[in-house]
Amino acid sequence: MVDASVSTSAEAAEQSLDELLRATHEASPMELPVALDRYTEAMGIGRAVIYLVDLEQRLLMPLDEDVPRLDIDDSLAGFAFRTDSAQIEDEDAGGLSVWLPLMNGAERLGVLQLRMESLDGLTLWRCRTLASLLALVITSKRTYIDTFAQRIRTRSMELPTEMVRAFLPPRSIGTGRVVSTAVVEPAYELGGDAFDHSFTEDVLHATILDAMGHDLASGLTTSVAMAGSRNARRTGADLAELVTTVDEALAKWLPDQFCTGVFLQLHMPSGALRWSNCGHPTPLVIRRRRLLDKELERTSEPPLGLLAQLSDAPRQVHETALEAGDRLLLYTDGVVESRDEGGEQFGLERFADHIIRSTAAGENAPEVLRLLIHAILDHRHSELSDDATILMIEWLPPDP
């Protein structure tokens, strides 16, 4: 026989959750914290504060402007964010703070702080459920609520960057078989670099682009290239047709512009990889903690938008197979060519070594890239001479 008090408690919790769901559908940015506090008070889990990660992934920015921001590398909240794990902290005035990562699949949005007097298993489960729900709410609302975009910025953004960022997908996407994650710097003065990744059925599609120049025309070039790629992909084009579509779009609409790029398709169940490299640095493969820098090296081809002018040959599509645990790295030349004050390049070897060391330390894929891009920025004292973009794919098929 079910205890009546337990049944009533469960019913009250379900009703409170239903009320929160209804409220969040209609809540404005100002009303969302109020609806959230109403729910957490009813559930006995104290006041809630939502923190979002800033564009440079150094700070956790609260939605409530009266709450101080937190450093990701020097706070328990940041540790929860970096490790995708719940963390519990004793408050000086008594009680507890529970820090929970806000994640939409593989994408790390920020953290949720909940304050309470005590914590048990049921309450922690409710806290985790709330964090999962809020991640979905934030993801759905940020497409049309600029308050979220304002909160994650620490300074003004240049117009070309605003245009390119409007086209960029989430920083990280993933399934049980694969994670694709990317970083782009400089966050506020981006020129012609861009990335794209998405899923269709059991295939991961990924792209990296680097346009000539560092101005509005550069951003427009990568935007047209991404739009051409997505248009072809969404009509079911194969990889060769997709690259041809991008070539033709740039030749038609921006005949004086060009960009380099890599387009790839990964069949997630088998690890079969198909790719086309259009004048871009060769992607790298890290396998069993070793760099295989020439694994995907093939004959060089013209940049996108220049094929008709430089060659009569069709675009080449190459094929290989990944091994379980492989990490595939696509990058722009600004990554390895970044120089310090003494003129020393960051270099391919140092680039790969950071990936290998972070992986060996047990860091998740998005955290590996966050640490790497900060190492590159620190090498240049946060002043890059060229855009630096990295896209990393980790293939982890389930055990047989």
Short mmCIF file of N, CA and C in Angstrom, two decimals, residues 68-218:
data_model
loop_
_atom_site.label_atom_id
_atom_site.label_comp_id
_atom_site.label_asym_id
_atom_site.label_seq_id
_atom_site.Cartn_x
_atom_site.Cartn_y
_atom_site.Cartn_z
N PRO A 68 27.32 38.79 -8.60
CA PRO A 68 28.64 38.90 -9.25
C PRO A 68 28.92 37.74 -10.19
N ARG A 69 29.67 38.02 -11.24
CA ARG A 69 30.11 36.98 -12.16
C ARG A 69 31.17 36.11 -11.50
N LEU A 70 31.39 34.93 -12.04
CA LEU A 70 32.33 33.98 -11.46
C LEU A 70 33.37 33.56 -12.48
N ASP A 71 34.59 33.31 -12.03
CA ASP A 71 35.67 32.86 -12.89
C ASP A 71 35.57 31.35 -13.09
N ILE A 72 35.59 30.89 -14.33
CA ILE A 72 35.45 29.46 -14.61
C ILE A 72 36.63 28.66 -14.07
N ASP A 73 37.83 29.22 -14.14
CA ASP A 73 39.02 28.48 -13.73
C ASP A 73 39.32 28.60 -12.24
N ASP A 74 38.52 29.38 -11.50
CA ASP A 74 38.87 29.62 -10.11
C ASP A 74 37.61 29.66 -9.22
N SER A 75 36.69 28.73 -9.44
CA SER A 75 35.48 28.67 -8.62
C SER A 75 34.91 27.26 -8.68
N LEU A 76 34.15 26.90 -7.64
CA LEU A 76 33.50 25.58 -7.64
C LEU A 76 32.44 25.53 -8.72
N ALA A 77 31.78 26.66 -8.97
CA ALA A 77 30.81 26.73 -10.07
C ALA A 77 31.50 26.43 -11.39
N GLY A 78 32.69 27.00 -11.57
CA GLY A 78 33.45 26.73 -12.79
C GLY A 78 33.87 25.28 -12.89
N PHE A 79 34.18 24.66 -11.75
CA PHE A 79 34.54 23.24 -11.77
C PHE A 79 33.36 22.39 -12.21
N ALA A 80 32.14 22.75 -11.73
CA ALA A 80 30.93 22.04 -12.18
C ALA A 80 30.75 22.18 -13.67
N PHE A 81 31.03 23.38 -14.20
CA PHE A 81 30.92 23.63 -15.64
C PHE A 81 31.96 22.83 -16.41
N ARG A 82 33.20 22.86 -15.96
CA ARG A 82 34.29 22.22 -16.68
C ARG A 82 34.17 20.71 -16.72
N THR A 83 33.63 20.13 -15.66
CA THR A 83 33.59 18.67 -15.54
C THR A 83 32.21 18.08 -15.78
N ASP A 84 31.22 18.93 -16.08
CA ASP A 84 29.85 18.45 -16.30
C ASP A 84 29.35 17.64 -15.12
N SER A 85 29.61 18.13 -13.90
CA SER A 85 29.23 17.37 -12.71
C SER A 85 28.60 18.28 -11.66
N ALA A 86 27.73 17.71 -10.83
CA ALA A 86 27.14 18.45 -9.72
C ALA A 86 28.18 18.63 -8.61
N GLN A 87 28.19 19.83 -8.01
CA GLN A 87 29.11 20.12 -6.91
C GLN A 87 28.33 20.74 -5.75
N ILE A 88 28.71 20.37 -4.54
CA ILE A 88 28.02 20.83 -3.34
C ILE A 88 29.00 21.61 -2.47
N GLU A 89 28.55 22.77 -2.00
CA GLU A 89 29.42 23.68 -1.26
C GLU A 89 28.73 24.13 0.02
N ASP A 90 29.45 24.10 1.15
CA ASP A 90 28.93 24.60 2.42
C ASP A 90 28.96 26.13 2.40
N GLU A 91 27.84 26.74 2.76
CA GLU A 91 27.76 28.19 2.83
C GLU A 91 28.32 28.67 4.17
N ASP A 92 28.93 29.86 4.19
CA ASP A 92 29.48 30.42 5.43
C ASP A 92 28.39 30.66 6.47
N ALA A 93 27.21 31.06 6.01
CA ALA A 93 26.11 31.38 6.93
C ALA A 93 25.26 30.15 7.23
N GLY A 94 25.71 28.98 6.82
CA GLY A 94 24.94 27.76 7.02
C GLY A 94 24.20 27.38 5.77
N GLY A 95 23.83 26.13 5.67
CA GLY A 95 23.14 25.65 4.49
C GLY A 95 24.12 25.24 3.40
N LEU A 96 23.58 24.95 2.22
CA LEU A 96 24.37 24.44 1.11
C LEU A 96 24.10 25.21 -0.18
N SER A 97 25.10 25.24 -1.02
CA SER A 97 24.92 25.67 -2.41
C SER A 97 25.18 24.46 -3.30
N VAL A 98 24.24 24.17 -4.17
CA VAL A 98 24.40 23.08 -5.13
C VAL A 98 24.60 23.69 -6.51
N TRP A 99 25.70 23.32 -7.16
CA TRP A 99 26.02 23.83 -8.49
C TRP A 99 25.80 22.70 -9.50
N LEU A 100 24.97 22.98 -10.51
CA LEU A 100 24.63 21.97 -11.50
C LEU A 100 24.92 22.49 -12.90
N PRO A 101 25.57 21.69 -13.76
CA PRO A 101 25.81 22.16 -15.13
C PRO A 101 24.52 22.27 -15.91
N LEU A 102 24.43 23.31 -16.73
CA LEU A 102 23.30 23.49 -17.66
C LEU A 102 23.78 23.03 -19.03
N MET A 103 23.23 21.92 -19.50
CA MET A 103 23.71 21.33 -20.75
C MET A 103 22.54 20.98 -21.66
N ASN A 104 22.73 21.27 -22.94
CA ASN A 104 21.78 20.83 -23.96
C ASN A 104 22.53 19.82 -24.83
N GLY A 105 22.42 18.54 -24.49
CA GLY A 105 23.23 17.53 -25.17
C GLY A 105 24.68 17.73 -24.81
N ALA A 106 25.55 17.93 -25.81
CA ALA A 106 26.97 18.15 -25.57
C ALA A 106 27.30 19.62 -25.33
N GLU A 107 26.33 20.51 -25.58
CA GLU A 107 26.60 21.95 -25.46
C GLU A 107 26.53 22.39 -24.00
N ARG A 108 27.56 23.09 -23.56
CA ARG A 108 27.62 23.59 -22.18
C ARG A 108 27.15 25.04 -22.17
N LEU A 109 26.02 25.28 -21.50
CA LEU A 109 25.42 26.61 -21.47
C LEU A 109 25.88 27.44 -20.28
N GLY A 110 26.12 26.78 -19.16
CA GLY A 110 26.47 27.49 -17.93
C GLY A 110 26.22 26.60 -16.74
N VAL A 111 25.82 27.20 -15.60
CA VAL A 111 25.52 26.43 -14.40
C VAL A 111 24.29 27.02 -13.71
N LEU A 112 23.69 26.19 -12.87
CA LEU A 112 22.56 26.60 -12.04
C LEU A 112 22.98 26.49 -10.58
N GLN A 113 22.75 27.55 -9.80
CA GLN A 113 23.02 27.51 -8.37
C GLN A 113 21.70 27.40 -7.61
N LEU A 114 21.63 26.46 -6.67
CA LEU A 114 20.46 26.30 -5.81
C LEU A 114 20.94 26.29 -4.37
N ARG A 115 20.32 27.11 -3.50
CA ARG A 115 20.68 27.17 -2.09
C ARG A 115 19.60 26.48 -1.26
N MET A 116 20.02 25.67 -0.29
CA MET A 116 19.06 24.94 0.54
C MET A 116 19.70 24.61 1.88
N GLU A 117 18.86 24.21 2.84
CA GLU A 117 19.33 23.88 4.18
C GLU A 117 19.99 22.51 4.22
N SER A 118 19.42 21.55 3.49
CA SER A 118 19.96 20.19 3.49
C SER A 118 19.66 19.54 2.14
N LEU A 119 20.26 18.38 1.93
CA LEU A 119 20.12 17.73 0.63
C LEU A 119 20.01 16.23 0.81
N ASP A 120 19.01 15.64 0.13
CA ASP A 120 18.90 14.18 0.11
C ASP A 120 18.83 13.72 -1.35
N GLY A 121 18.72 12.41 -1.53
CA GLY A 121 18.75 11.86 -2.88
C GLY A 121 17.60 12.36 -3.75
N LEU A 122 16.40 12.41 -3.20
CA LEU A 122 15.24 12.85 -3.96
C LEU A 122 15.38 14.31 -4.37
N THR A 123 15.85 15.14 -3.44
CA THR A 123 16.02 16.56 -3.74
C THR A 123 17.08 16.78 -4.81
N LEU A 124 18.19 16.02 -4.73
CA LEU A 124 19.22 16.15 -5.75
C LEU A 124 18.68 15.74 -7.12
N TRP A 125 17.87 14.68 -7.15
CA TRP A 125 17.26 14.26 -8.42
C TRP A 125 16.38 15.37 -8.99
N ARG A 126 15.61 16.04 -8.11
CA ARG A 126 14.75 17.14 -8.57
C ARG A 126 15.60 18.31 -9.06
N CYS A 127 16.73 18.56 -8.40
CA CYS A 127 17.62 19.63 -8.84
C CYS A 127 18.17 19.34 -10.23
N ARG A 128 18.60 18.11 -10.47
CA ARG A 128 19.12 17.72 -11.78
C ARG A 128 18.05 17.85 -12.86
N THR A 129 16.83 17.43 -12.52
CA THR A 129 15.72 17.54 -13.47
C THR A 129 15.45 18.99 -13.81
N LEU A 130 15.49 19.84 -12.80
CA LEU A 130 15.28 21.28 -13.02
C LEU A 130 16.36 21.85 -13.92
N ALA A 131 17.62 21.47 -13.69
CA ALA A 131 18.72 21.97 -14.53
C ALA A 131 18.54 21.54 -15.98
N SER A 132 18.11 20.29 -16.19
CA SER A 132 17.88 19.80 -17.55
C SER A 132 16.76 20.58 -18.23
N LEU A 133 15.70 20.84 -17.48
CA LEU A 133 14.57 21.59 -18.03
C LEU A 133 14.98 23.01 -18.39
N LEU A 134 15.74 23.67 -17.50
CA LEU A 134 16.15 25.05 -17.76
C LEU A 134 17.07 25.14 -18.98
N ALA A 135 17.92 24.14 -19.17
CA ALA A 135 18.81 24.14 -20.35
C ALA A 135 17.98 24.13 -21.63
N LEU A 136 16.90 23.35 -21.64
CA LEU A 136 16.02 23.31 -22.82
C LEU A 136 15.29 24.63 -23.00
N VAL A 137 14.85 25.22 -21.90
CA VAL A 137 14.15 26.51 -21.96
C VAL A 137 15.07 27.59 -22.52
N ILE A 138 16.30 27.67 -22.00
CA ILE A 138 17.26 28.68 -22.46
C ILE A 138 17.59 28.47 -23.94
N THR A 139 17.80 27.23 -24.34
CA THR A 139 18.13 26.93 -25.73
C THR A 139 17.01 27.37 -26.66
N SER A 140 15.77 27.14 -26.28
CA SER A 140 14.64 27.50 -27.15
C SER A 140 14.42 29.00 -27.19
N LYS A 141 14.65 29.69 -26.08
CA LYS A 141 14.33 31.12 -26.00
C LYS A 141 15.44 32.04 -26.51
N ARG A 142 16.70 31.55 -26.51
CA ARG A 142 17.79 32.44 -26.89
C ARG A 142 17.77 32.79 -28.37
N THR A 143 17.01 32.03 -29.18
CA THR A 143 16.92 32.35 -30.60
C THR A 143 16.17 33.65 -30.86
N TYR A 144 15.35 34.07 -29.89
CA TYR A 144 14.57 35.30 -30.10
C TYR A 144 14.59 36.25 -28.91
N ILE A 145 15.32 35.92 -27.86
CA ILE A 145 15.46 36.82 -26.71
C ILE A 145 16.92 37.27 -26.63
N ASP A 146 17.17 38.53 -26.95
CA ASP A 146 18.53 39.04 -26.99
C ASP A 146 19.14 39.25 -25.61
N THR A 147 18.32 39.17 -24.57
CA THR A 147 18.86 39.32 -23.22
C THR A 147 19.95 38.28 -22.96
N PHE A 148 19.74 37.06 -23.45
CA PHE A 148 20.75 36.03 -23.26
C PHE A 148 22.05 36.40 -23.97
N ALA A 149 21.95 36.92 -25.20
CA ALA A 149 23.14 37.34 -25.94
C ALA A 149 23.85 38.49 -25.23
N GLN A 150 23.07 39.42 -24.66
CA GLN A 150 23.67 40.54 -23.93
C GLN A 150 24.44 40.06 -22.71
N ARG A 151 23.88 39.09 -22.00
CA ARG A 151 24.49 38.64 -20.75
C ARG A 151 25.83 37.95 -20.97
N ILE A 152 26.00 37.29 -22.10
CA ILE A 152 27.24 36.51 -22.29
C ILE A 152 28.34 37.33 -22.97
N ARG A 153 28.09 38.61 -23.20
CA ARG A 153 29.11 39.48 -23.79
C ARG A 153 29.72 40.39 -22.73
N THR A 154 31.03 40.58 -22.83
CA THR A 154 31.71 41.46 -21.89
C THR A 154 32.11 42.78 -22.55
N ARG A 155 31.94 42.88 -23.86
CA ARG A 155 32.21 44.13 -24.57
C ARG A 155 31.45 44.12 -25.90
N SER A 156 31.53 45.22 -26.63
CA SER A 156 30.79 45.33 -27.88
C SER A 156 31.43 44.47 -28.97
N MET A 157 30.60 44.08 -29.94
CA MET A 157 31.04 43.18 -31.01
C MET A 157 31.06 43.93 -32.33
N GLU A 158 32.08 43.63 -33.16
CA GLU A 158 32.17 44.26 -34.47
C GLU A 158 31.10 43.69 -35.42
N LEU A 159 30.70 44.51 -36.38
CA LEU A 159 29.62 44.12 -37.29
C LEU A 159 29.91 42.83 -38.07
N PRO A 160 31.10 42.65 -38.67
CA PRO A 160 31.34 41.39 -39.38
C PRO A 160 31.19 40.16 -38.47
N THR A 161 31.62 40.31 -37.22
CA THR A 161 31.51 39.21 -36.27
C THR A 161 30.05 38.92 -35.97
N GLU A 162 29.25 39.97 -35.80
CA GLU A 162 27.82 39.79 -35.53
C GLU A 162 27.16 39.00 -36.66
N MET A 163 27.55 39.29 -37.88
CA MET A 163 26.96 38.61 -39.04
C MET A 163 27.36 37.14 -39.06
N VAL A 164 28.64 36.85 -38.87
CA VAL A 164 29.09 35.46 -38.93
C VAL A 164 28.51 34.66 -37.77
N ARG A 165 28.50 35.24 -36.58
CA ARG A 165 27.99 34.51 -35.42
C ARG A 165 26.50 34.19 -35.56
N ALA A 166 25.78 35.00 -36.31
CA ALA A 166 24.36 34.70 -36.54
C ALA A 166 24.19 33.40 -37.31
N PHE A 167 25.21 33.00 -38.07
CA PHE A 167 25.16 31.77 -38.86
C PHE A 167 25.70 30.56 -38.10
N LEU A 168 26.50 30.78 -37.06
CA LEU A 168 27.17 29.66 -36.41
C LEU A 168 26.18 28.78 -35.64
N PRO A 169 26.39 27.48 -35.66
CA PRO A 169 25.56 26.55 -34.89
C PRO A 169 26.02 26.56 -33.43
N PRO A 170 25.38 25.76 -32.57
CA PRO A 170 25.90 25.61 -31.20
C PRO A 170 27.36 25.18 -31.20
N ARG A 171 28.08 25.57 -30.17
CA ARG A 171 29.51 25.28 -30.10
C ARG A 171 29.78 23.78 -30.09
N SER A 172 28.90 23.00 -29.46
CA SER A 172 29.09 21.55 -29.34
C SER A 172 27.79 20.82 -29.63
N ILE A 173 27.90 19.71 -30.36
CA ILE A 173 26.77 18.81 -30.58
C ILE A 173 27.27 17.39 -30.36
N GLY A 174 26.36 16.46 -30.08
CA GLY A 174 26.83 15.11 -29.86
C GLY A 174 25.71 14.10 -29.76
N THR A 175 26.09 12.84 -29.90
CA THR A 175 25.20 11.70 -29.70
C THR A 175 25.97 10.70 -28.85
N GLY A 176 25.42 9.50 -28.71
CA GLY A 176 26.15 8.48 -27.97
C GLY A 176 27.38 7.99 -28.69
N ARG A 177 27.50 8.28 -29.99
CA ARG A 177 28.62 7.78 -30.79
C ARG A 177 29.67 8.84 -31.12
N VAL A 178 29.30 10.09 -31.09
CA VAL A 178 30.23 11.11 -31.56
C VAL A 178 29.96 12.43 -30.86
N VAL A 179 31.05 13.21 -30.69
CA VAL A 179 30.94 14.59 -30.22
C VAL A 179 31.70 15.46 -31.21
N SER A 180 31.06 16.56 -31.62
CA SER A 180 31.73 17.56 -32.46
C SER A 180 31.69 18.88 -31.70
N THR A 181 32.84 19.49 -31.51
CA THR A 181 32.91 20.71 -30.72
C THR A 181 33.88 21.69 -31.37
N ALA A 182 33.63 22.98 -31.20
CA ALA A 182 34.44 23.99 -31.90
C ALA A 182 34.67 25.21 -31.02
N VAL A 183 35.73 25.95 -31.33
CA VAL A 183 36.00 27.25 -30.72
C VAL A 183 36.42 28.21 -31.83
N VAL A 184 36.09 29.49 -31.63
CA VAL A 184 36.42 30.53 -32.61
C VAL A 184 36.91 31.76 -31.86
N GLU A 185 38.06 32.27 -32.23
CA GLU A 185 38.60 33.50 -31.65
C GLU A 185 39.22 34.34 -32.76
N PRO A 186 39.28 35.68 -32.60
CA PRO A 186 38.83 36.46 -31.45
C PRO A 186 37.31 36.55 -31.39
N ALA A 187 36.76 36.47 -30.19
CA ALA A 187 35.32 36.34 -30.01
C ALA A 187 34.54 37.54 -30.51
N TYR A 188 35.15 38.74 -30.45
CA TYR A 188 34.41 39.96 -30.77
C TYR A 188 34.90 40.64 -32.04
N GLU A 189 36.02 40.16 -32.61
CA GLU A 189 36.56 40.78 -33.83
C GLU A 189 36.81 39.74 -34.91
N LEU A 190 35.96 38.73 -34.97
CA LEU A 190 36.12 37.66 -35.94
C LEU A 190 35.98 38.19 -37.37
N GLY A 191 36.81 37.66 -38.27
CA GLY A 191 36.75 38.11 -39.65
C GLY A 191 36.13 37.09 -40.57
N GLY A 192 36.95 36.19 -41.15
CA GLY A 192 36.45 35.28 -42.16
C GLY A 192 36.40 33.82 -41.79
N ASP A 193 36.63 33.49 -40.53
CA ASP A 193 36.57 32.09 -40.11
C ASP A 193 35.15 31.69 -39.72
N ALA A 194 34.82 30.42 -39.92
CA ALA A 194 33.51 29.91 -39.49
C ALA A 194 33.57 28.39 -39.45
N PHE A 195 32.61 27.80 -38.74
CA PHE A 195 32.48 26.34 -38.71
C PHE A 195 31.00 25.99 -38.76
N ASP A 196 30.73 24.74 -39.08
CA ASP A 196 29.36 24.25 -39.09
C ASP A 196 29.38 22.76 -38.78
N HIS A 197 28.36 22.28 -38.08
CA HIS A 197 28.20 20.84 -37.87
C HIS A 197 26.73 20.53 -37.60
N SER A 198 26.31 19.36 -38.05
CA SER A 198 24.90 18.96 -37.90
C SER A 198 24.78 17.47 -38.15
N PHE A 199 23.59 16.94 -37.86
CA PHE A 199 23.32 15.52 -38.08
C PHE A 199 22.18 15.34 -39.09
N THR A 200 22.30 14.32 -39.93
CA THR A 200 21.18 13.82 -40.71
C THR A 200 21.20 12.30 -40.58
N GLU A 201 20.10 11.74 -40.08
CA GLU A 201 20.03 10.29 -39.85
C GLU A 201 21.23 9.84 -39.02
N ASP A 202 22.10 8.99 -39.58
CA ASP A 202 23.24 8.48 -38.82
C ASP A 202 24.57 9.05 -39.33
N VAL A 203 24.51 10.27 -39.89
CA VAL A 203 25.71 10.91 -40.44
C VAL A 203 25.96 12.25 -39.75
N LEU A 204 27.21 12.49 -39.35
CA LEU A 204 27.63 13.79 -38.87
C LEU A 204 28.23 14.56 -40.05
N HIS A 205 27.76 15.78 -40.26
CA HIS A 205 28.30 16.68 -41.28
C HIS A 205 29.09 17.78 -40.55
N ALA A 206 30.29 18.08 -41.01
CA ALA A 206 31.09 19.13 -40.39
C ALA A 206 31.84 19.91 -41.46
N THR A 207 32.03 21.20 -41.18
CA THR A 207 32.67 22.11 -42.14
C THR A 207 33.51 23.13 -41.37
N ILE A 208 34.65 23.49 -41.94
CA ILE A 208 35.42 24.62 -41.44
C ILE A 208 35.78 25.49 -42.63
N LEU A 209 35.73 26.83 -42.45
CA LEU A 209 35.94 27.78 -43.54
C LEU A 209 36.87 28.90 -43.10
N ASP A 210 37.63 29.41 -44.05
CA ASP A 210 38.54 30.53 -43.79
C ASP A 210 38.56 31.41 -45.04
N ALA A 211 37.91 32.57 -44.95
CA ALA A 211 37.80 33.46 -46.11
C ALA A 211 38.98 34.41 -46.20
N MET A 212 39.26 34.83 -47.42
CA MET A 212 40.31 35.81 -47.68
C MET A 212 39.95 37.13 -46.98
N GLY A 213 40.95 37.74 -46.32
CA GLY A 213 40.74 39.04 -45.70
C GLY A 213 40.21 38.94 -44.28
N HIS A 214 39.88 40.12 -43.73
CA HIS A 214 39.41 40.20 -42.35
C HIS A 214 38.48 41.39 -42.22
N ASP A 215 37.40 41.37 -43.02
CA ASP A 215 36.47 42.49 -43.02
C ASP A 215 35.06 41.98 -43.27
N LEU A 216 34.14 42.90 -43.56
CA LEU A 216 32.75 42.51 -43.78
C LEU A 216 32.61 41.59 -44.98
N ALA A 217 33.40 41.84 -46.03
CA ALA A 217 33.35 40.98 -47.22
C ALA A 217 33.79 39.56 -46.88
N SER A 218 34.76 39.42 -45.97
CA SER A 218 35.21 38.10 -45.54
C SER A 218 34.08 37.36 -44.83
#
